[in-house]
Amino acid sequence: MLKLSDLVDRPDIRLGPLLISPSRRVVQGPEGSIHPEPLVMQVFLLLLDSRGKVVMRNELFDRCWGEAAVGDDSLNRAIAGVRKIAADAAPGLFAIETVPRTGYRLTGEILSFEADTGKTHRVSQRVPISRRAMLGAAAVGLGGLGAFAFIRQRQDPRVAALVEKGRQTILYGSPTRAQGTDYFQQATKLAPNNAAVWGWLAVAHRNVAENAGPDEVAAAVQACREAADKALAIDGNEANALAALATLQPFLGDWPGAEARLRSVLARAPTNFLALDQYTILLQAAGYNQESWTANERAIRAEPLSPLPQYKRALKHWIFGRPDQADLTIERALELWPRHPAVWNSRLMLFAYTGRGEAALHFMNDERARPRLFSAEMSDYWHTSIAGLSRRSKSEIEKARRVNLAYAKRSPGFATWAIMTTSMLGELDAAFEIASGYLLRRGPSVGSLLKDSREMPINDHRWRRTMNLFTPATAAMRADPRFLELCDGIGLSDYWARRGKKPDYQLQPA
């Protein structure tokens, strides 16, 4: 089974215009550079060493995962990562061919180049190692400063294994209460002087703070600060610690400050995933849809196998009037993460808000595919809302209006959906009533900022974010004079003025 030292010890390889540096985890080609995860690099080198011969699936599992209990999804993700190397760094130079029910092989012009390397050290050489060490070999930072330091130090495999488990929890956007803190806390005990481990722990506590109930938020914020302080005392540029501190405070009412903090982190660590993901959210919440798209694409390049930027990409295709691309993107995401709450919810929204009520109902009624936390209340809300959106009868619209006003008071998640739904129904009085109650804490629809335990957990709603105000579903609201009054109240108008740039919806089409 392969281990991280196989990458560290292997010399650079030159194959025509392609430079492969396993030790630095970089592949540089005519179109740019890419930094694949260690596991992706290992699979790539194994296919490369086979020189066009088919590598059996069982061999890939044995050589790259050993005895670890992983499924086909893990191999599929690794192969997708290798294909991304070709697409981003050297399009047309090589490809990965799938041999059905057998394995994979490398094809293309790359096979005609003689490898130019300083010494012979084939990554396919068998080296015995434990399952835990292989998990450690996959450990990698969130694309910021400190990630490579973590790898170079050749950590205790137990530490690397724990960090990788916690990292996957963060990248998945897991709705678990711990957010991976347990893994990172164990890792800090084993490696108390490792800045990267403390930085990860700060990120995990930051995520707990964003999702926790009122009795737990203060403790999570303090734990985040303490972990970040320890990381920065060891390494003042530890990117995850900087990103965690930069995103602890809510955006609402502090738009310029939030942007300044995020831009400061990204100036030091341009590929830090947390900072990019939060910057994507901030820009969308402020109506800068095109800038948000650009930030999200950077997040995808940093972590192509995280579902978080993938569902955002699908929604942005919808925002930009590209429904076909939106469908393709969200369907691909569903294949990889079929029960991820945000991915699943995005698929439902795209059906419901693009005039495909029957498809939305069929999708929602498939109990085998629904997320675990999809509740009876959600089912009632969506059945009623979809009926109003699809049938458009006065009675159905009135029923949907009443249901949306009622559910909007229950939690931020319902309020966010209700603003979009009532706007699409043409019930603008209701839409603004809900928005005022949710965002400004005014009027009869002031609801709960606490998360209903039965509600699908969606992080973006915890601190009253406003991405939904700049989607096609709320176009009617943006055309109403009351919309600018709402933006005045939440500080967006002042932010636009300070930034010296209008939001996208106010710009004249080219």
Short mmCIF file of C-alpha atoms in Angstrom, two decimals:
data_model
loop_
_atom_site.label_atom_id
_atom_site.label_comp_id
_atom_site.label_asym_id
_atom_site.label_seq_id
_atom_site.Cartn_x
_atom_site.Cartn_y
_atom_site.Cartn_z
CA MET A 1 0.00 0.00 0.00
CA LEU A 2 1.27 3.47 -0.87
CA LYS A 3 2.24 6.05 1.70
CA LEU A 4 2.99 9.73 1.80
CA SER A 5 6.75 9.22 1.75
CA ASP A 6 6.37 7.72 -1.73
CA LEU A 7 5.37 11.19 -2.89
CA VAL A 8 7.91 13.03 -0.77
CA ASP A 9 10.81 10.86 -1.97
CA ARG A 10 9.87 10.62 -5.62
CA PRO A 11 11.74 13.02 -7.94
CA ASP A 12 10.10 15.37 -10.41
CA ILE A 13 9.06 13.88 -13.75
CA ARG A 14 9.13 15.73 -17.07
CA LEU A 15 6.90 14.31 -19.81
CA GLY A 16 7.04 16.68 -22.76
CA PRO A 17 5.24 19.90 -21.67
CA LEU A 18 4.05 18.30 -18.42
CA LEU A 19 6.03 18.62 -15.19
CA ILE A 20 4.91 16.36 -12.34
CA SER A 21 6.33 17.12 -8.90
CA PRO A 22 5.05 14.48 -6.46
CA SER A 23 6.99 15.87 -3.50
CA ARG A 24 5.49 19.35 -3.94
CA ARG A 25 2.14 17.88 -5.07
CA VAL A 26 2.09 20.02 -8.21
CA VAL A 27 1.31 19.19 -11.82
CA GLN A 28 2.27 21.96 -14.24
CA GLY A 29 1.19 21.93 -17.87
CA PRO A 30 0.59 24.25 -20.81
CA GLU A 31 -2.63 25.62 -19.30
CA GLY A 32 -1.42 26.15 -15.74
CA SER A 33 -0.76 24.35 -12.49
CA ILE A 34 -2.91 22.20 -10.26
CA HIS A 35 -2.29 20.92 -6.73
CA PRO A 36 -4.01 17.52 -6.50
CA GLU A 37 -4.70 15.84 -3.20
CA PRO A 38 -2.12 13.21 -2.21
CA LEU A 39 -4.50 10.35 -2.94
CA VAL A 40 -5.31 11.76 -6.40
CA MET A 41 -1.60 12.19 -7.12
CA GLN A 42 -0.96 8.59 -6.08
CA VAL A 43 -3.68 7.25 -8.36
CA PHE A 44 -2.35 9.42 -11.20
CA LEU A 45 1.20 8.11 -10.76
CA LEU A 46 0.00 4.53 -10.57
CA LEU A 47 -1.84 4.94 -13.89
CA LEU A 48 1.15 6.76 -15.35
CA ASP A 49 3.56 4.02 -14.30
CA SER A 50 1.36 1.48 -16.07
CA ARG A 51 2.10 3.24 -19.41
CA GLY A 52 -1.27 2.64 -21.01
CA LYS A 53 -1.99 -0.78 -19.55
CA VAL A 54 -5.25 -1.31 -17.71
CA VAL A 55 -4.98 -0.98 -13.94
CA MET A 56 -7.58 -3.19 -12.31
CA ARG A 57 -9.99 -1.60 -9.85
CA ASN A 58 -8.97 -4.12 -7.18
CA GLU A 59 -5.33 -3.18 -7.69
CA LEU A 60 -6.15 0.51 -7.28
CA PHE A 61 -8.02 -0.22 -4.06
CA ASP A 62 -5.22 -2.46 -2.75
CA ARG A 63 -2.40 -0.12 -3.68
CA CYS A 64 -3.98 3.19 -2.69
CA TRP A 65 -6.35 2.30 0.15
CA GLY A 66 -5.00 -1.00 1.45
CA GLU A 67 -7.35 -2.56 3.95
CA ALA A 68 -9.35 0.60 4.52
CA ALA A 69 -13.07 0.01 4.09
CA VAL A 70 -13.90 2.37 1.23
CA GLY A 71 -16.49 2.13 -1.52
CA ASP A 72 -16.66 2.90 -5.19
CA ASP A 73 -17.33 6.58 -4.45
CA SER A 74 -13.79 7.00 -3.10
CA LEU A 75 -12.24 5.58 -6.26
CA ASN A 76 -14.63 7.54 -8.49
CA ARG A 77 -13.65 10.78 -6.75
CA ALA A 78 -9.96 10.01 -7.14
CA ILE A 79 -10.38 9.25 -10.86
CA ALA A 80 -12.36 12.49 -11.23
CA GLY A 81 -9.44 14.28 -9.59
CA VAL A 82 -7.01 12.78 -12.12
CA ARG A 83 -9.27 13.84 -14.97
CA LYS A 84 -9.28 17.34 -13.52
CA ILE A 85 -5.49 17.38 -13.77
CA ALA A 86 -5.82 16.74 -17.50
CA ALA A 87 -8.59 19.31 -17.95
CA ASP A 88 -6.96 22.11 -15.97
CA ALA A 89 -3.25 21.64 -16.63
CA ALA A 90 -2.89 19.79 -19.90
CA PRO A 91 -6.12 19.48 -21.93
CA GLY A 92 -5.71 17.05 -24.80
CA LEU A 93 -2.40 15.66 -23.55
CA PHE A 94 -3.87 12.65 -21.78
CA ALA A 95 -7.15 11.10 -20.72
CA ILE A 96 -8.35 8.37 -18.40
CA GLU A 97 -10.30 5.62 -20.13
CA THR A 98 -12.80 3.60 -18.12
CA VAL A 99 -12.76 -0.10 -18.92
CA PRO A 100 -16.24 -1.19 -17.79
CA ARG A 101 -16.29 -3.51 -14.79
CA THR A 102 -12.52 -3.84 -15.02
CA GLY A 103 -10.48 -0.72 -14.31
CA TYR A 104 -8.86 2.31 -15.88
CA ARG A 105 -5.98 3.13 -18.19
CA LEU A 106 -4.08 6.21 -19.26
CA THR A 107 -4.30 7.21 -22.93
CA GLY A 108 -3.09 10.05 -25.11
CA GLU A 109 0.02 11.79 -26.34
CA ILE A 110 1.62 11.67 -22.91
CA LEU A 111 2.52 8.03 -23.51
CA SER A 112 4.83 9.00 -26.38
CA PHE A 113 7.11 11.09 -24.15
CA GLU A 114 10.12 9.57 -22.47
CA ALA A 115 10.18 10.36 -18.77
CA ASP A 116 13.00 12.70 -17.79
CA THR A 117 13.77 12.11 -14.13
CA GLY A 118 16.77 12.24 -11.87
CA LYS A 119 16.47 8.76 -10.44
CA THR A 120 14.29 5.68 -10.65
CA HIS A 121 11.71 5.38 -7.92
CA ARG A 122 8.40 3.99 -9.06
CA VAL A 123 5.36 4.87 -6.99
CA SER A 124 3.88 1.49 -7.82
CA GLN A 125 6.51 -0.25 -5.71
CA ARG A 126 4.83 -2.14 -2.91
CA VAL A 127 5.52 -0.71 0.53
CA PRO A 128 3.69 -2.19 3.53
CA ILE A 129 1.93 0.33 5.75
CA SER A 130 -1.02 0.42 8.09
CA ARG A 131 -4.49 1.60 7.19
CA ARG A 132 -4.12 4.56 9.55
CA ALA A 133 -0.97 5.69 7.82
CA MET A 134 -2.76 5.73 4.48
CA LEU A 135 -5.44 7.95 5.92
CA GLY A 136 -2.63 10.17 7.09
CA ALA A 137 -1.21 10.29 3.58
CA ALA A 138 -4.41 11.91 2.41
CA ALA A 139 -4.18 14.77 4.89
CA VAL A 140 -3.98 18.18 3.27
CA GLY A 141 -4.80 21.76 4.22
CA LEU A 142 -7.76 23.79 3.01
CA GLY A 143 -5.56 25.24 0.28
CA GLY A 144 -3.93 27.89 2.46
CA LEU A 145 -0.60 28.65 4.08
CA GLY A 146 0.36 25.93 6.51
CA ALA A 147 -0.99 23.06 4.40
CA PHE A 148 2.35 22.20 2.84
CA ALA A 149 4.09 22.65 6.18
CA PHE A 150 1.75 20.04 7.63
CA ILE A 151 2.69 17.61 4.86
CA ARG A 152 6.43 18.29 4.98
CA GLN A 153 6.62 17.59 8.68
CA ARG A 154 5.65 13.95 8.07
CA GLN A 155 3.34 13.85 11.02
CA ASP A 156 2.61 10.89 13.20
CA PRO A 157 0.18 8.84 11.06
CA ARG A 158 -2.32 8.97 13.91
CA VAL A 159 -2.36 12.76 13.69
CA ALA A 160 -2.72 12.75 9.92
CA ALA A 161 -5.56 10.24 10.11
CA LEU A 162 -7.45 12.34 12.64
CA VAL A 163 -6.93 15.53 10.65
CA GLU A 164 -8.17 13.87 7.48
CA LYS A 165 -11.35 12.65 9.19
CA GLY A 166 -12.05 16.12 10.54
CA ARG A 167 -11.16 17.75 7.24
CA GLN A 168 -13.65 15.58 5.38
CA THR A 169 -16.32 16.55 7.90
CA ILE A 170 -15.64 20.23 7.19
CA LEU A 171 -15.46 19.87 3.41
CA TYR A 172 -18.68 17.88 3.37
CA GLY A 173 -20.48 20.54 5.38
CA SER A 174 -21.73 17.90 7.74
CA PRO A 175 -24.76 18.77 9.89
CA THR A 176 -23.24 17.00 12.90
CA ARG A 177 -23.07 19.05 16.07
CA ALA A 178 -19.37 18.43 16.64
CA GLN A 179 -18.29 19.60 13.16
CA GLY A 180 -15.14 17.49 13.46
CA THR A 181 -13.90 19.13 16.67
CA ASP A 182 -13.43 15.74 18.35
CA TYR A 183 -10.94 14.61 15.70
CA PHE A 184 -8.92 17.80 15.84
CA GLN A 185 -8.88 17.90 19.64
CA GLN A 186 -7.39 14.42 19.68
CA ALA A 187 -4.84 15.52 17.09
CA THR A 188 -3.75 18.55 19.15
CA LYS A 189 -2.98 16.27 22.09
CA LEU A 190 -0.67 14.22 19.87
CA ALA A 191 0.84 17.26 18.10
CA PRO A 192 0.52 20.26 20.44
CA ASN A 193 3.09 22.33 18.52
CA ASN A 194 1.56 21.89 15.07
CA ALA A 195 0.01 25.16 13.89
CA ALA A 196 -1.99 23.51 11.11
CA VAL A 197 -3.77 21.17 13.53
CA TRP A 198 -4.75 24.10 15.77
CA GLY A 199 -5.92 25.98 12.67
CA TRP A 200 -8.21 23.11 11.73
CA LEU A 201 -9.60 23.03 15.25
CA ALA A 202 -10.35 26.76 15.01
CA VAL A 203 -12.30 26.18 11.79
CA ALA A 204 -14.28 23.35 13.38
CA HIS A 205 -15.22 25.47 16.42
CA ARG A 206 -16.13 28.33 14.08
CA ASN A 207 -18.55 26.00 12.28
CA VAL A 208 -20.02 24.89 15.59
CA ALA A 209 -20.59 28.56 16.48
CA GLU A 210 -22.42 29.16 13.22
CA ASN A 211 -24.76 26.21 13.69
CA ALA A 212 -25.15 25.95 17.45
CA GLY A 213 -28.09 26.90 19.61
CA PRO A 214 -28.01 30.06 21.79
CA ASP A 215 -26.71 28.22 24.83
CA GLU A 216 -23.65 26.95 22.97
CA VAL A 217 -22.61 29.81 20.68
CA ALA A 218 -20.53 31.81 23.16
CA ALA A 219 -18.50 28.77 24.22
CA ALA A 220 -17.87 27.80 20.59
CA VAL A 221 -16.73 31.33 19.71
CA GLN A 222 -14.33 31.35 22.65
CA ALA A 223 -12.99 27.91 21.71
CA CYS A 224 -12.44 29.12 18.15
CA ARG A 225 -10.48 32.14 19.34
CA GLU A 226 -8.34 30.06 21.68
CA ALA A 227 -7.49 27.50 19.00
CA ALA A 228 -6.74 30.23 16.45
CA ASP A 229 -4.54 32.09 18.91
CA LYS A 230 -2.50 28.93 19.55
CA ALA A 231 -2.12 28.33 15.82
CA LEU A 232 -1.01 31.89 15.15
CA ALA A 233 1.42 31.87 18.07
CA ILE A 234 3.19 29.00 16.32
CA ASP A 235 2.76 30.31 12.77
CA GLY A 236 1.50 33.83 12.27
CA ASN A 237 0.37 33.01 8.73
CA GLU A 238 -1.65 29.89 9.54
CA ALA A 239 -4.43 30.35 6.98
CA ASN A 240 -7.23 28.34 8.56
CA ALA A 241 -6.83 30.17 11.87
CA LEU A 242 -6.93 33.52 10.06
CA ALA A 243 -10.01 32.46 8.07
CA ALA A 244 -11.82 31.18 11.17
CA LEU A 245 -11.32 34.48 12.99
CA ALA A 246 -12.29 36.48 9.90
CA THR A 247 -15.63 34.68 9.57
CA LEU A 248 -16.69 34.45 13.21
CA GLN A 249 -18.80 37.62 13.00
CA PRO A 250 -22.07 37.74 11.03
CA PHE A 251 -22.15 39.64 7.74
CA LEU A 252 -25.46 41.42 8.28
CA GLY A 253 -24.85 45.05 9.21
CA ASP A 254 -21.09 44.76 8.82
CA TRP A 255 -20.69 44.20 5.10
CA PRO A 256 -17.55 46.37 4.58
CA GLY A 257 -15.83 44.88 7.62
CA ALA A 258 -16.67 41.33 6.58
CA GLU A 259 -15.29 41.89 3.09
CA ALA A 260 -12.12 43.54 4.42
CA ARG A 261 -11.44 40.60 6.75
CA LEU A 262 -11.95 38.03 4.00
CA ARG A 263 -9.86 39.90 1.47
CA SER A 264 -7.06 40.16 4.03
CA VAL A 265 -7.03 36.37 4.45
CA LEU A 266 -7.17 35.74 0.71
CA ALA A 267 -4.28 38.13 0.12
CA ARG A 268 -2.14 35.82 2.25
CA ALA A 269 -3.74 32.51 1.26
CA PRO A 270 -5.47 32.84 -2.14
CA THR A 271 -6.67 29.23 -2.17
CA ASN A 272 -7.97 28.95 1.38
CA PHE A 273 -11.27 27.13 1.01
CA LEU A 274 -13.09 28.53 4.03
CA ALA A 275 -12.27 32.11 3.05
CA LEU A 276 -13.28 31.50 -0.57
CA ASP A 277 -16.54 29.81 0.40
CA GLN A 278 -17.48 32.61 2.78
CA TYR A 279 -16.45 35.27 0.26
CA THR A 280 -18.73 33.57 -2.26
CA ILE A 281 -21.61 33.81 0.20
CA LEU A 282 -20.89 37.43 1.12
CA LEU A 283 -20.82 38.62 -2.49
CA GLN A 284 -24.02 36.75 -3.39
CA ALA A 285 -25.73 38.09 -0.26
CA ALA A 286 -24.80 41.61 -1.36
CA GLY A 287 -26.04 41.20 -4.92
CA TYR A 288 -22.67 40.91 -6.62
CA ASN A 289 -23.61 37.72 -8.42
CA GLN A 290 -20.87 37.73 -11.03
CA GLU A 291 -18.11 38.34 -8.49
CA SER A 292 -19.63 35.61 -6.35
CA TRP A 293 -19.49 33.21 -9.30
CA THR A 294 -15.77 33.94 -9.72
CA ALA A 295 -15.05 33.35 -6.03
CA ASN A 296 -17.04 30.11 -6.08
CA GLU A 297 -15.11 28.82 -9.09
CA ARG A 298 -11.91 29.49 -7.17
CA ALA A 299 -13.33 27.47 -4.28
CA ILE A 300 -14.08 24.59 -6.65
CA ARG A 301 -10.52 24.64 -7.94
CA ALA A 302 -9.27 24.57 -4.35
CA GLU A 303 -11.53 21.65 -3.32
CA PRO A 304 -13.20 20.06 -6.38
CA LEU A 305 -14.68 17.22 -4.34
CA SER A 306 -16.50 19.30 -1.75
CA PRO A 307 -20.28 19.50 -2.27
CA LEU A 308 -20.48 23.06 -0.88
CA PRO A 309 -19.30 25.03 -3.95
CA GLN A 310 -20.90 22.52 -6.32
CA TYR A 311 -24.47 23.20 -5.22
CA LYS A 312 -23.70 26.92 -5.25
CA ARG A 313 -22.48 26.60 -8.83
CA ALA A 314 -25.80 25.01 -9.81
CA LEU A 315 -27.80 27.80 -8.19
CA LYS A 316 -25.63 30.42 -9.88
CA HIS A 317 -26.33 28.89 -13.28
CA TRP A 318 -30.01 29.39 -12.43
CA ILE A 319 -29.37 32.98 -11.37
CA PHE A 320 -27.65 33.71 -14.69
CA GLY A 321 -30.48 32.20 -16.73
CA ARG A 322 -28.75 28.93 -17.60
CA PRO A 323 -31.28 26.30 -16.44
CA ASP A 324 -29.80 23.46 -18.49
CA GLN A 325 -26.36 23.97 -16.95
CA ALA A 326 -27.97 24.27 -13.53
CA ASP A 327 -29.67 20.90 -13.99
CA LEU A 328 -26.51 19.19 -15.22
CA THR A 329 -24.47 20.56 -12.34
CA ILE A 330 -26.92 19.62 -9.61
CA GLU A 331 -27.53 16.16 -11.08
CA ARG A 332 -23.78 15.47 -11.06
CA ALA A 333 -23.63 16.67 -7.46
CA LEU A 334 -26.53 14.37 -6.52
CA GLU A 335 -24.71 11.39 -7.97
CA LEU A 336 -21.79 12.05 -5.64
CA TRP A 337 -23.70 13.28 -2.58
CA PRO A 338 -27.30 12.01 -2.94
CA ARG A 339 -28.36 12.78 0.64
CA HIS A 340 -26.41 15.95 1.26
CA PRO A 341 -29.02 18.38 2.63
CA ALA A 342 -27.95 21.46 0.65
CA VAL A 343 -27.44 19.51 -2.59
CA TRP A 344 -30.82 17.82 -2.23
CA ASN A 345 -32.55 21.07 -1.32
CA SER A 346 -30.98 22.86 -4.30
CA ARG A 347 -32.37 20.21 -6.63
CA LEU A 348 -35.83 20.66 -5.13
CA MET A 349 -35.63 24.46 -5.39
CA LEU A 350 -34.53 24.35 -9.01
CA PHE A 351 -37.52 22.19 -9.87
CA ALA A 352 -39.97 24.26 -7.82
CA TYR A 353 -38.78 27.70 -8.94
CA THR A 354 -38.45 26.92 -12.64
CA GLY A 355 -42.05 25.86 -13.26
CA ARG A 356 -41.58 22.10 -12.86
CA GLY A 357 -43.96 21.34 -10.02
CA GLU A 358 -44.60 17.72 -10.95
CA ALA A 359 -40.88 16.99 -11.08
CA ALA A 360 -40.44 18.71 -7.71
CA LEU A 361 -43.19 16.60 -6.13
CA HIS A 362 -41.85 13.37 -7.61
CA PHE A 363 -38.36 14.20 -6.35
CA MET A 364 -39.57 15.18 -2.90
CA ASN A 365 -41.83 12.15 -2.50
CA ASP A 366 -38.98 9.69 -3.06
CA GLU A 367 -38.45 8.80 0.60
CA ARG A 368 -35.42 6.62 -0.20
CA ALA A 369 -33.45 9.61 -1.45
CA ARG A 370 -34.55 12.28 1.01
CA PRO A 371 -32.13 13.61 3.63
CA ARG A 372 -32.58 12.18 7.08
CA LEU A 373 -33.78 15.48 8.56
CA PHE A 374 -36.50 16.14 6.00
CA SER A 375 -39.52 16.59 8.23
CA ALA A 376 -43.28 16.31 7.91
CA GLU A 377 -43.42 20.09 8.31
CA MET A 378 -41.14 20.56 5.32
CA SER A 379 -43.25 18.18 3.29
CA ASP A 380 -46.38 20.15 4.15
CA TYR A 381 -44.68 23.46 3.34
CA TRP A 382 -43.40 22.35 -0.07
CA HIS A 383 -46.54 20.49 -1.15
CA THR A 384 -48.64 23.59 -0.48
CA SER A 385 -46.12 26.00 -2.00
CA ILE A 386 -45.61 23.93 -5.14
CA ALA A 387 -49.37 23.66 -5.63
CA GLY A 388 -49.64 27.44 -5.57
CA LEU A 389 -46.65 27.94 -7.87
CA SER A 390 -47.83 25.34 -10.37
CA ARG A 391 -51.63 25.66 -10.52
CA ARG A 392 -51.84 29.42 -9.96
CA SER A 393 -55.51 29.31 -8.92
CA LYS A 394 -56.66 31.96 -6.47
CA SER A 395 -57.48 29.39 -3.84
CA GLU A 396 -54.13 27.59 -4.15
CA ILE A 397 -52.20 30.87 -4.09
CA GLU A 398 -54.10 32.07 -1.03
CA LYS A 399 -53.49 28.79 0.76
CA ALA A 400 -49.77 28.95 -0.12
CA ARG A 401 -49.61 32.54 1.13
CA ARG A 402 -51.08 31.61 4.51
CA VAL A 403 -48.80 28.60 4.89
CA ASN A 404 -45.71 30.62 4.00
CA LEU A 405 -46.58 33.37 6.48
CA ALA A 406 -47.10 30.77 9.19
CA TYR A 407 -43.97 28.73 8.54
CA ALA A 408 -41.76 31.81 8.12
CA LYS A 409 -42.06 32.47 11.85
CA ARG A 410 -40.71 29.07 12.76
CA SER A 411 -37.08 29.30 11.68
CA PRO A 412 -34.64 31.11 9.36
CA GLY A 413 -34.72 28.26 6.86
CA PHE A 414 -38.48 28.49 6.37
CA ALA A 415 -38.29 32.30 6.25
CA THR A 416 -35.72 32.18 3.45
CA TRP A 417 -37.84 29.83 1.35
CA ALA A 418 -41.00 31.80 2.13
CA ILE A 419 -39.53 35.08 0.87
CA MET A 420 -38.76 33.47 -2.50
CA THR A 421 -42.02 31.56 -2.74
CA THR A 422 -44.34 34.47 -1.91
CA SER A 423 -42.41 36.71 -4.31
CA MET A 424 -42.87 34.17 -7.12
CA LEU A 425 -46.56 33.87 -6.23
CA GLY A 426 -46.91 37.62 -6.74
CA GLU A 427 -47.78 38.06 -3.06
CA LEU A 428 -45.35 40.92 -2.54
CA ASP A 429 -46.98 42.27 0.62
CA ALA A 430 -46.40 38.88 2.22
CA ALA A 431 -42.85 38.67 0.84
CA PHE A 432 -41.88 42.03 2.32
CA GLU A 433 -43.66 41.26 5.58
CA ILE A 434 -41.61 38.07 5.93
CA ALA A 435 -38.37 39.78 4.88
CA SER A 436 -38.92 42.60 7.40
CA GLY A 437 -39.63 40.15 10.18
CA TYR A 438 -36.69 37.91 9.33
CA LEU A 439 -34.04 40.51 8.48
CA LEU A 440 -35.11 43.62 10.40
CA ARG A 441 -37.07 42.06 13.28
CA ARG A 442 -40.05 44.25 12.46
CA GLY A 443 -43.73 43.65 11.88
CA PRO A 444 -46.13 40.77 12.45
CA SER A 445 -43.88 38.11 10.88
CA VAL A 446 -41.00 38.39 13.33
CA GLY A 447 -40.09 34.77 13.85
CA SER A 448 -37.54 32.67 15.60
CA LEU A 449 -33.83 32.98 14.89
CA LEU A 450 -33.39 29.61 16.55
CA LYS A 451 -33.12 26.58 14.36
CA ASP A 452 -36.09 24.27 14.50
CA SER A 453 -34.62 20.87 15.39
CA ARG A 454 -36.80 19.38 12.67
CA GLU A 455 -35.48 21.70 9.99
CA MET A 456 -32.91 20.70 7.43
CA PRO A 457 -29.65 22.28 8.63
CA ILE A 458 -28.41 24.91 6.19
CA ASN A 459 -25.51 26.93 7.61
CA ASP A 460 -26.20 30.04 5.53
CA HIS A 461 -29.45 30.74 7.35
CA ARG A 462 -28.06 30.78 10.89
CA TRP A 463 -26.97 34.42 10.77
CA ARG A 464 -29.70 35.85 8.52
CA ARG A 465 -27.94 35.95 5.18
CA THR A 466 -29.57 37.35 2.08
CA MET A 467 -28.47 35.34 -0.95
CA ASN A 468 -32.11 34.67 -1.82
CA LEU A 469 -32.80 38.37 -2.39
CA PHE A 470 -30.76 38.28 -5.61
CA THR A 471 -32.19 35.21 -7.32
CA PRO A 472 -34.79 34.92 -10.11
CA ALA A 473 -37.38 33.97 -7.49
CA THR A 474 -37.23 37.46 -5.95
CA ALA A 475 -37.13 39.49 -9.17
CA ALA A 476 -40.57 40.97 -8.43
CA MET A 477 -39.35 42.19 -5.04
CA ARG A 478 -36.32 43.93 -6.56
CA ALA A 479 -38.66 45.82 -8.91
CA ASP A 480 -40.67 47.14 -5.97
CA PRO A 481 -39.71 50.44 -4.22
CA ARG A 482 -39.84 48.67 -0.88
CA PHE A 483 -36.78 46.62 -1.83
CA LEU A 484 -34.41 49.57 -1.49
CA GLU A 485 -35.96 50.40 1.87
CA LEU A 486 -35.19 46.86 2.96
CA CYS A 487 -31.61 47.19 1.70
CA ASP A 488 -31.26 50.47 3.59
CA GLY A 489 -32.35 48.72 6.77
CA ILE A 490 -29.83 45.88 6.55
CA GLY A 491 -26.93 48.12 5.55
CA LEU A 492 -26.59 47.02 1.94
CA SER A 493 -27.25 50.45 0.45
CA ASP A 494 -24.45 51.95 2.50
CA TYR A 495 -22.16 49.06 1.54
CA TRP A 496 -22.83 49.57 -2.16
CA ALA A 497 -22.06 53.28 -1.80
CA ARG A 498 -18.84 52.66 0.11
CA ARG A 499 -17.74 50.06 -2.41
CA GLY A 500 -18.50 52.44 -5.27
CA LYS A 501 -20.13 49.67 -7.25
CA LYS A 502 -23.80 48.96 -7.87
CA PRO A 503 -25.17 45.46 -7.37
CA ASP A 504 -25.63 43.46 -10.54
CA TYR A 505 -29.41 43.91 -10.69
CA GLN A 506 -29.01 47.70 -10.93
CA LEU A 507 -26.63 47.55 -13.88
CA GLN A 508 -27.95 48.10 -17.36
CA PRO A 509 -27.67 45.02 -19.61
CA ALA A 510 -24.80 45.24 -22.09
#
